[in-house]
mmCIF file of C-alpha atoms in Angstrom:
data_model
loop_
_atom_site.group_PDB
_atom_site.id
_atom_site.type_symbol
_atom_site.label_atom_id
_atom_site.label_comp_id
_atom_site.label_asym_id
_atom_site.label_seq_id
_atom_site.Cartn_x
_atom_site.Cartn_y
_atom_site.Cartn_z
ATOM 1 C CA MET A 1 142.109 69.179 95.314
ATOM 2 C CA LEU A 2 141.287 71.763 98.073
ATOM 3 C CA GLN A 3 144.667 73.523 97.537
ATOM 4 C CA THR A 4 143.538 73.735 93.809
ATOM 5 C CA LEU A 5 140.356 75.202 94.825
ATOM 6 C CA TRP A 6 141.704 77.870 97.035
ATOM 7 C CA GLN A 7 143.999 79.013 93.873
ATOM 8 C CA PHE A 8 140.743 79.540 91.845
ATOM 9 C CA ARG A 9 139.100 81.169 94.759
ATOM 10 C CA PHE A 10 138.887 84.460 92.798
ATOM 11 C CA PHE A 11 137.172 82.730 89.605
ATOM 12 C CA ILE A 12 134.573 80.960 92.103
ATOM 13 C CA ILE A 13 133.804 84.330 93.381
ATOM 14 C CA ALA A 14 133.674 86.273 90.045
ATOM 15 C CA SER A 15 131.410 83.220 88.572
ATOM 16 C CA VAL A 16 128.873 83.744 91.523
ATOM 17 C CA HIS A 17 128.901 87.341 90.793
ATOM 18 C CA GLY A 18 128.500 87.025 87.182
ATOM 19 C CA GLU A 19 125.709 84.338 87.450
ATOM 20 C CA LEU A 20 123.683 86.668 90.006
ATOM 21 C CA LYS A 21 124.212 89.589 87.705
ATOM 22 C CA SER A 22 122.911 87.436 84.559
ATOM 23 C CA ARG A 23 119.876 86.934 86.280
ATOM 24 C CA PHE A 24 119.112 90.336 86.989
ATOM 25 C CA ALA A 25 119.676 91.105 83.109
ATOM 26 C CA ARG A 26 116.720 92.665 81.136
ATOM 27 C CA SER A 27 114.469 92.138 84.521
ATOM 28 C CA TYR A 28 112.660 95.265 85.986
ATOM 29 C CA LEU A 29 112.367 93.717 89.444
ATOM 30 C CA GLY A 30 115.986 92.181 89.482
ATOM 31 C CA GLY A 31 116.651 90.749 92.580
ATOM 32 C CA PHE A 32 113.201 90.981 94.098
ATOM 33 C CA TRP A 33 112.490 87.638 91.908
ATOM 34 C CA PHE A 34 115.021 85.848 94.164
ATOM 35 C CA ILE A 35 112.709 86.806 97.079
ATOM 36 C CA LEU A 36 109.170 86.996 95.494
ATOM 37 C CA GLN A 37 108.967 83.391 94.218
ATOM 38 C CA PRO A 38 110.081 81.278 97.348
ATOM 39 C CA LEU A 39 107.892 83.680 99.537
ATOM 40 C CA ALA A 40 104.750 83.292 97.299
ATOM 41 C CA GLN A 41 104.932 79.615 97.390
ATOM 42 C CA ALA A 42 105.183 79.637 101.080
ATOM 43 C CA ILE A 43 102.630 82.046 101.515
ATOM 44 C CA ILE A 44 100.200 79.743 99.237
ATOM 45 C CA PHE A 45 100.967 76.849 101.470
ATOM 46 C CA SER A 46 100.239 78.828 104.843
ATOM 47 C CA VAL A 47 97.139 80.508 103.324
ATOM 48 C CA VAL A 48 95.571 77.136 101.995
ATOM 49 C CA LEU A 49 96.495 74.973 104.996
ATOM 50 C CA SER A 50 95.516 77.642 107.476
ATOM 51 C CA GLU A 51 92.258 78.992 105.784
ATOM 52 C CA VAL A 52 90.983 76.273 103.636
ATOM 53 C CA LEU A 53 92.157 73.211 105.796
ATOM 54 C CA GLY A 54 92.028 74.662 109.371
ATOM 55 C CA ALA A 55 95.339 73.892 110.013
ATOM 56 C CA ARG A 56 96.816 75.402 113.311
ATOM 57 C CA LEU A 57 99.690 74.736 115.413
ATOM 58 C CA SER A 58 99.006 72.423 118.328
ATOM 59 C CA GLN A 59 100.134 75.278 120.977
ATOM 60 C CA THR A 60 98.450 78.247 119.218
ATOM 61 C CA GLY A 61 95.596 79.376 117.365
ATOM 62 C CA SER A 62 97.300 82.273 115.895
ATOM 63 C CA LYS A 63 97.169 82.599 112.140
ATOM 64 C CA ALA A 64 100.231 84.570 112.192
ATOM 65 C CA ASP A 65 102.152 81.974 114.100
ATOM 66 C CA TYR A 66 101.536 79.281 111.504
ATOM 67 C CA ALA A 67 102.130 81.620 108.748
ATOM 68 C CA ILE A 68 105.700 82.089 110.356
ATOM 69 C CA TYR A 69 106.219 78.543 110.999
ATOM 70 C CA VAL A 70 105.576 77.576 107.287
ATOM 71 C CA LEU A 71 107.553 80.284 106.038
ATOM 72 C CA SER A 72 110.521 79.531 108.075
ATOM 73 C CA GLY A 73 110.262 76.046 107.181
ATOM 74 C CA MET A 74 110.010 76.736 103.473
ATOM 75 C CA ALA A 75 113.162 79.119 103.725
ATOM 76 C CA ALA A 76 115.121 76.101 105.132
ATOM 77 C CA TRP A 77 113.838 73.529 102.601
ATOM 78 C CA GLY A 78 113.892 75.998 99.601
ATOM 79 C CA PHE A 79 117.851 76.452 100.390
ATOM 80 C CA PHE A 80 118.222 72.852 100.570
ATOM 81 C CA LEU A 81 116.280 72.124 97.378
ATOM 82 C CA GLU A 82 117.831 74.965 95.267
ATOM 83 C CA ILE A 83 121.311 73.329 95.819
ATOM 84 C CA MET A 84 120.101 70.018 95.176
ATOM 85 C CA ASN A 85 118.427 70.707 92.057
ATOM 86 C CA ARG A 86 121.086 72.813 90.653
ATOM 87 C CA SER A 87 123.837 70.303 91.681
ATOM 88 C CA LEU A 88 121.899 67.598 90.081
ATOM 89 C CA THR A 89 122.483 69.305 86.499
ATOM 90 C CA ILE A 90 125.618 71.060 87.084
ATOM 91 C CA PHE A 91 127.811 69.206 84.915
ATOM 92 C CA THR A 92 125.286 68.524 82.092
ATOM 93 C CA ASP A 93 124.239 72.089 81.858
ATOM 94 C CA ASN A 94 127.716 73.154 81.545
ATOM 95 C CA ALA A 95 129.204 70.305 79.297
ATOM 96 C CA SER A 96 130.615 72.853 76.537
ATOM 97 C CA VAL A 97 132.260 74.965 79.264
ATOM 98 C CA MET A 98 134.075 71.696 80.563
ATOM 99 C CA LYS A 99 135.217 70.778 77.183
ATOM 100 C CA LYS A 100 136.356 74.460 76.246
ATOM 101 C CA ILE A 101 138.184 75.737 79.221
ATOM 102 C CA ALA A 102 140.650 74.142 81.643
ATOM 103 C CA PHE A 103 139.482 74.752 85.444
ATOM 104 C CA PRO A 104 138.818 72.361 88.204
ATOM 105 C CA ARG A 105 135.399 70.997 87.691
ATOM 106 C CA LEU A 106 134.593 70.928 91.398
ATOM 107 C CA CYS A 107 134.345 74.958 90.943
ATOM 108 C CA LEU A 108 131.091 74.327 89.323
ATOM 109 C CA PRO A 109 129.214 72.891 92.553
ATOM 110 C CA LEU A 110 130.994 75.521 94.248
ATOM 111 C CA ILE A 111 129.712 78.180 92.412
ATOM 112 C CA VAL A 112 126.110 77.031 92.716
ATOM 113 C CA LEU A 113 126.587 76.783 96.528
ATOM 114 C CA GLY A 114 127.844 80.153 96.345
ATOM 115 C CA SER A 115 125.092 81.755 94.513
ATOM 116 C CA SER A 116 122.370 79.563 96.187
ATOM 117 C CA LEU A 117 123.772 81.224 99.854
ATOM 118 C CA VAL A 118 123.205 84.559 98.382
ATOM 119 C CA ASN A 119 119.688 83.795 97.293
ATOM 120 C CA HIS A 120 118.873 82.462 100.623
ATOM 121 C CA CYS A 121 120.046 85.274 102.686
ATOM 122 C CA MET A 122 117.983 87.576 100.813
ATOM 123 C CA VAL A 123 114.725 85.327 101.207
ATOM 124 C CA LEU A 124 115.674 85.328 105.104
ATOM 125 C CA LEU A 125 115.768 89.014 105.039
ATOM 126 C CA ALA A 126 112.704 89.492 103.267
ATOM 127 C CA SER A 127 111.092 86.946 105.656
ATOM 128 C CA MET A 128 112.491 88.604 108.508
ATOM 129 C CA VAL A 129 110.629 91.975 107.375
ATOM 130 C CA ILE A 130 107.323 90.059 106.942
ATOM 131 C CA PHE A 131 107.709 88.608 110.514
ATOM 132 C CA ALA A 132 108.426 91.764 112.002
ATOM 133 C CA ILE A 133 105.227 93.364 110.145
ATOM 134 C CA LEU A 134 103.194 90.094 111.600
ATOM 135 C CA GLY A 135 104.238 91.605 115.119
ATOM 136 C CA HIS A 136 106.922 88.862 115.705
ATOM 137 C CA PRO A 137 110.284 90.969 115.879
ATOM 138 C CA PRO A 138 113.746 89.600 115.504
ATOM 139 C CA GLY A 139 115.173 87.865 118.739
ATOM 140 C CA TRP A 140 118.313 86.556 119.809
ATOM 141 C CA ALA A 141 117.706 82.947 118.864
ATOM 142 C CA TRP A 142 117.646 84.162 115.493
ATOM 143 C CA LEU A 143 121.725 84.360 115.672
ATOM 144 C CA VAL A 144 121.448 80.173 115.482
ATOM 145 C CA LEU A 145 120.394 80.462 111.806
ATOM 146 C CA PRO A 146 123.975 80.347 110.440
ATOM 147 C CA LEU A 147 124.463 76.972 111.890
ATOM 148 C CA GLY A 148 121.514 75.627 110.382
ATOM 149 C CA MET A 149 122.676 77.294 106.958
ATOM 150 C CA VAL A 150 126.005 75.360 107.159
ATOM 151 C CA LEU A 151 124.743 72.292 108.007
ATOM 152 C CA ILE A 152 121.996 72.453 105.308
ATOM 153 C CA ALA A 153 124.582 73.573 103.076
ATOM 154 C CA GLY A 154 126.837 70.884 103.752
ATOM 155 C CA LEU A 155 124.358 68.186 103.733
ATOM 156 C CA ALA A 156 122.887 69.363 100.231
ATOM 157 C CA PHE A 157 126.182 70.061 98.643
ATOM 158 C CA SER A 158 127.174 66.386 99.523
ATOM 159 C CA ILE A 159 124.253 64.753 98.429
ATOM 160 C CA GLY A 160 124.031 67.001 95.294
ATOM 161 C CA LEU A 161 127.568 66.346 94.006
ATOM 162 C CA ILE A 162 127.077 62.671 94.319
ATOM 163 C CA VAL A 163 123.799 62.602 92.287
ATOM 164 C CA GLY A 164 125.240 65.091 90.010
ATOM 165 C CA ILE A 165 127.976 62.977 89.280
ATOM 166 C CA PHE A 166 125.820 59.971 88.531
ATOM 167 C CA ASN A 167 123.561 61.980 86.555
ATOM 168 C CA VAL A 168 126.125 62.372 83.840
ATOM 169 C CA PHE A 169 126.465 58.776 83.471
ATOM 170 C CA SER A 170 122.848 57.955 83.538
ATOM 171 C CA ARG A 171 119.719 60.839 82.959
ATOM 172 C CA ASP A 172 117.405 58.604 85.024
ATOM 173 C CA VAL A 173 119.071 60.209 88.168
ATOM 174 C CA GLN A 174 117.525 63.361 87.483
ATOM 175 C CA GLN A 175 114.152 61.868 87.224
ATOM 176 C CA ILE A 176 114.376 59.610 90.313
ATOM 177 C CA VAL A 177 115.852 62.424 92.313
ATOM 178 C CA GLY A 178 113.083 64.639 91.454
ATOM 179 C CA ILE A 179 110.284 62.038 92.749
ATOM 180 C CA LEU A 180 112.251 61.438 95.894
ATOM 181 C CA LEU A 181 112.601 65.222 96.719
ATOM 182 C CA GLN A 182 108.816 65.522 96.360
ATOM 183 C CA ILE A 183 108.386 62.535 98.750
ATOM 184 C CA TRP A 184 111.304 63.778 101.143
ATOM 185 C CA PHE A 185 109.289 67.266 101.451
ATOM 186 C CA TRP A 186 105.953 65.682 102.716
ATOM 187 C CA LEU A 187 107.816 63.603 105.178
ATOM 188 C CA THR A 188 109.464 66.766 106.529
ATOM 189 C CA PRO A 189 107.525 68.583 109.071
ATOM 190 C CA ILE A 190 107.193 71.897 107.284
ATOM 191 C CA ALA A 191 103.464 72.408 106.139
ATOM 192 C CA TYR A 192 102.210 70.482 109.238
ATOM 193 C CA PRO A 193 103.370 70.428 112.927
ATOM 194 C CA PRO A 194 105.645 67.883 114.395
ATOM 195 C CA GLY A 195 103.699 64.657 115.158
ATOM 196 C CA THR A 196 100.920 64.779 112.683
ATOM 197 C CA LEU A 197 102.272 61.883 110.669
ATOM 198 C CA PRO A 198 100.738 58.412 111.868
ATOM 199 C CA GLN A 199 103.005 56.178 114.017
ATOM 200 C CA GLY A 200 104.059 53.784 111.565
ATOM 201 C CA PHE A 201 105.875 56.755 110.302
ATOM 202 C CA GLY A 202 107.791 57.826 113.160
ATOM 203 C CA TRP A 203 110.951 55.736 112.113
ATOM 204 C CA ILE A 204 111.102 57.791 108.634
ATOM 205 C CA THR A 205 110.981 60.958 110.800
ATOM 206 C CA ALA A 206 113.799 59.621 113.168
ATOM 207 C CA LEU A 207 116.175 58.936 110.200
ATOM 208 C CA ASN A 208 115.223 62.023 108.223
ATOM 209 C CA PRO A 209 118.326 64.753 108.830
ATOM 210 C CA LEU A 210 116.049 67.728 107.585
ATOM 211 C CA VAL A 211 113.659 67.162 110.382
ATOM 212 C CA SER A 212 116.383 68.731 112.835
ATOM 213 C CA LEU A 213 117.711 71.168 110.674
ATOM 214 C CA VAL A 214 114.290 72.517 109.315
ATOM 215 C CA ALA A 215 113.425 72.587 113.261
ATOM 216 C CA ILE A 216 116.426 75.159 113.549
ATOM 217 C CA TYR A 217 114.683 77.840 111.407
ATOM 218 C CA GLN A 218 111.097 76.900 113.020
ATOM 219 C CA ARG A 219 112.140 77.095 116.862
ATOM 220 C CA ALA A 220 114.348 80.367 116.196
ATOM 221 C CA LEU A 221 112.165 82.305 113.939
ATOM 222 C CA LEU A 222 108.868 81.402 115.899
ATOM 223 C CA GLN A 223 109.539 80.168 119.059
ATOM 224 C CA TYR A 224 112.998 82.160 120.053
ATOM 225 C CA GLN A 225 114.450 78.836 121.016
ATOM 226 C CA TRP A 226 117.857 77.401 120.292
ATOM 227 C CA PRO A 227 118.168 73.769 118.882
ATOM 228 C CA GLU A 228 118.620 70.636 121.077
ATOM 229 C CA LEU A 229 122.359 69.976 120.201
ATOM 230 C CA SER A 230 121.425 66.231 120.328
ATOM 231 C CA THR A 231 119.016 66.326 117.490
ATOM 232 C CA LEU A 232 121.867 67.737 115.352
ATOM 233 C CA LEU A 233 124.131 64.700 115.719
ATOM 234 C CA LEU A 234 122.544 62.830 113.003
ATOM 235 C CA PRO A 235 122.459 65.425 110.020
ATOM 236 C CA LEU A 236 126.207 66.419 111.206
ATOM 237 C CA ALA A 237 127.150 62.625 111.264
ATOM 238 C CA ILE A 238 125.301 61.961 107.814
ATOM 239 C CA MET A 239 127.083 65.213 106.645
ATOM 240 C CA LEU A 240 130.581 64.193 107.591
ATOM 241 C CA VAL A 241 130.220 60.664 106.122
ATOM 242 C CA LEU A 242 128.894 62.232 102.537
ATOM 243 C CA LEU A 243 131.187 64.810 102.254
ATOM 244 C CA PRO A 244 134.381 63.083 102.129
ATOM 245 C CA GLY A 245 132.791 60.371 100.028
ATOM 246 C CA ALA A 246 131.452 62.951 97.398
ATOM 247 C CA PHE A 247 135.045 64.347 97.111
ATOM 248 C CA PHE A 248 136.542 60.540 96.503
ATOM 249 C CA LEU A 249 133.722 59.842 93.980
ATOM 250 C CA PHE A 250 134.244 63.099 92.231
ATOM 251 C CA ARG A 251 138.156 62.783 91.939
ATOM 252 C CA ARG A 252 137.666 58.723 90.673
ATOM 253 C CA ALA A 253 134.863 59.877 88.088
ATOM 254 C CA SER A 254 136.690 63.510 87.129
ATOM 255 C CA PRO A 255 138.861 61.982 84.381
ATOM 256 C CA GLU A 256 135.751 60.602 82.589
ATOM 257 C CA LEU A 257 133.197 63.231 82.928
ATOM 258 C CA VAL A 258 134.322 65.212 79.884
ATOM 259 C CA ASP A 259 134.399 62.294 77.733
ATOM 260 C CA VAL A 260 131.132 61.338 78.779
ATOM 261 C CA LEU A 261 129.505 64.375 78.355
#
């Protein structure tokens, strides 16, 4: 399967380029929308929680630090969410293409992964400019961000491929996953500092792989700190289990995908 994907690598790259280009079509701002939408959401969160609710990080009273904390977390979460949401419907959205053109079906999730990665890099560059304006220039710890990107992409791709396959056979999966993602967001320290949740939720935080992955961004971008490698063992283990499982499930379900669609 991987050998076939390598043979279609130029098709995947061209599809990613074509998809990004189509988003710019007939738009005056073009690629800026990739940046403006997630940044607007993050700024709303930071303004509402810091100004209206009076939220602050425990170790600082600076409004700028809290905004950077939220923007960092939202960048990581937005990357995960985009891959998940698009992978969830990737096969149903491209049903007509799959019926007419012969190509490895696994190319579709990889195209989603590629375009989401480009979008995420643009968001990070825009965030870094905003951080510099807020008096928070780049530091050496920011070099750890590619590690966070790889882990988040691997986890999101694995889960997204699995739920995308199940969504072909039952459209209820899309609705269920949408609800679970909303709950997942609020169980991850993005809009609030770590340790804010009641003690009864501690076990949920300990089993949530996104807690340590989001923390990579928050620690690097805000505190100029490298992550503790021990905290990355859980998301790495989950990814290493889910990724082969996703490929195995796809291989078993692939012959029936087009017929069901």
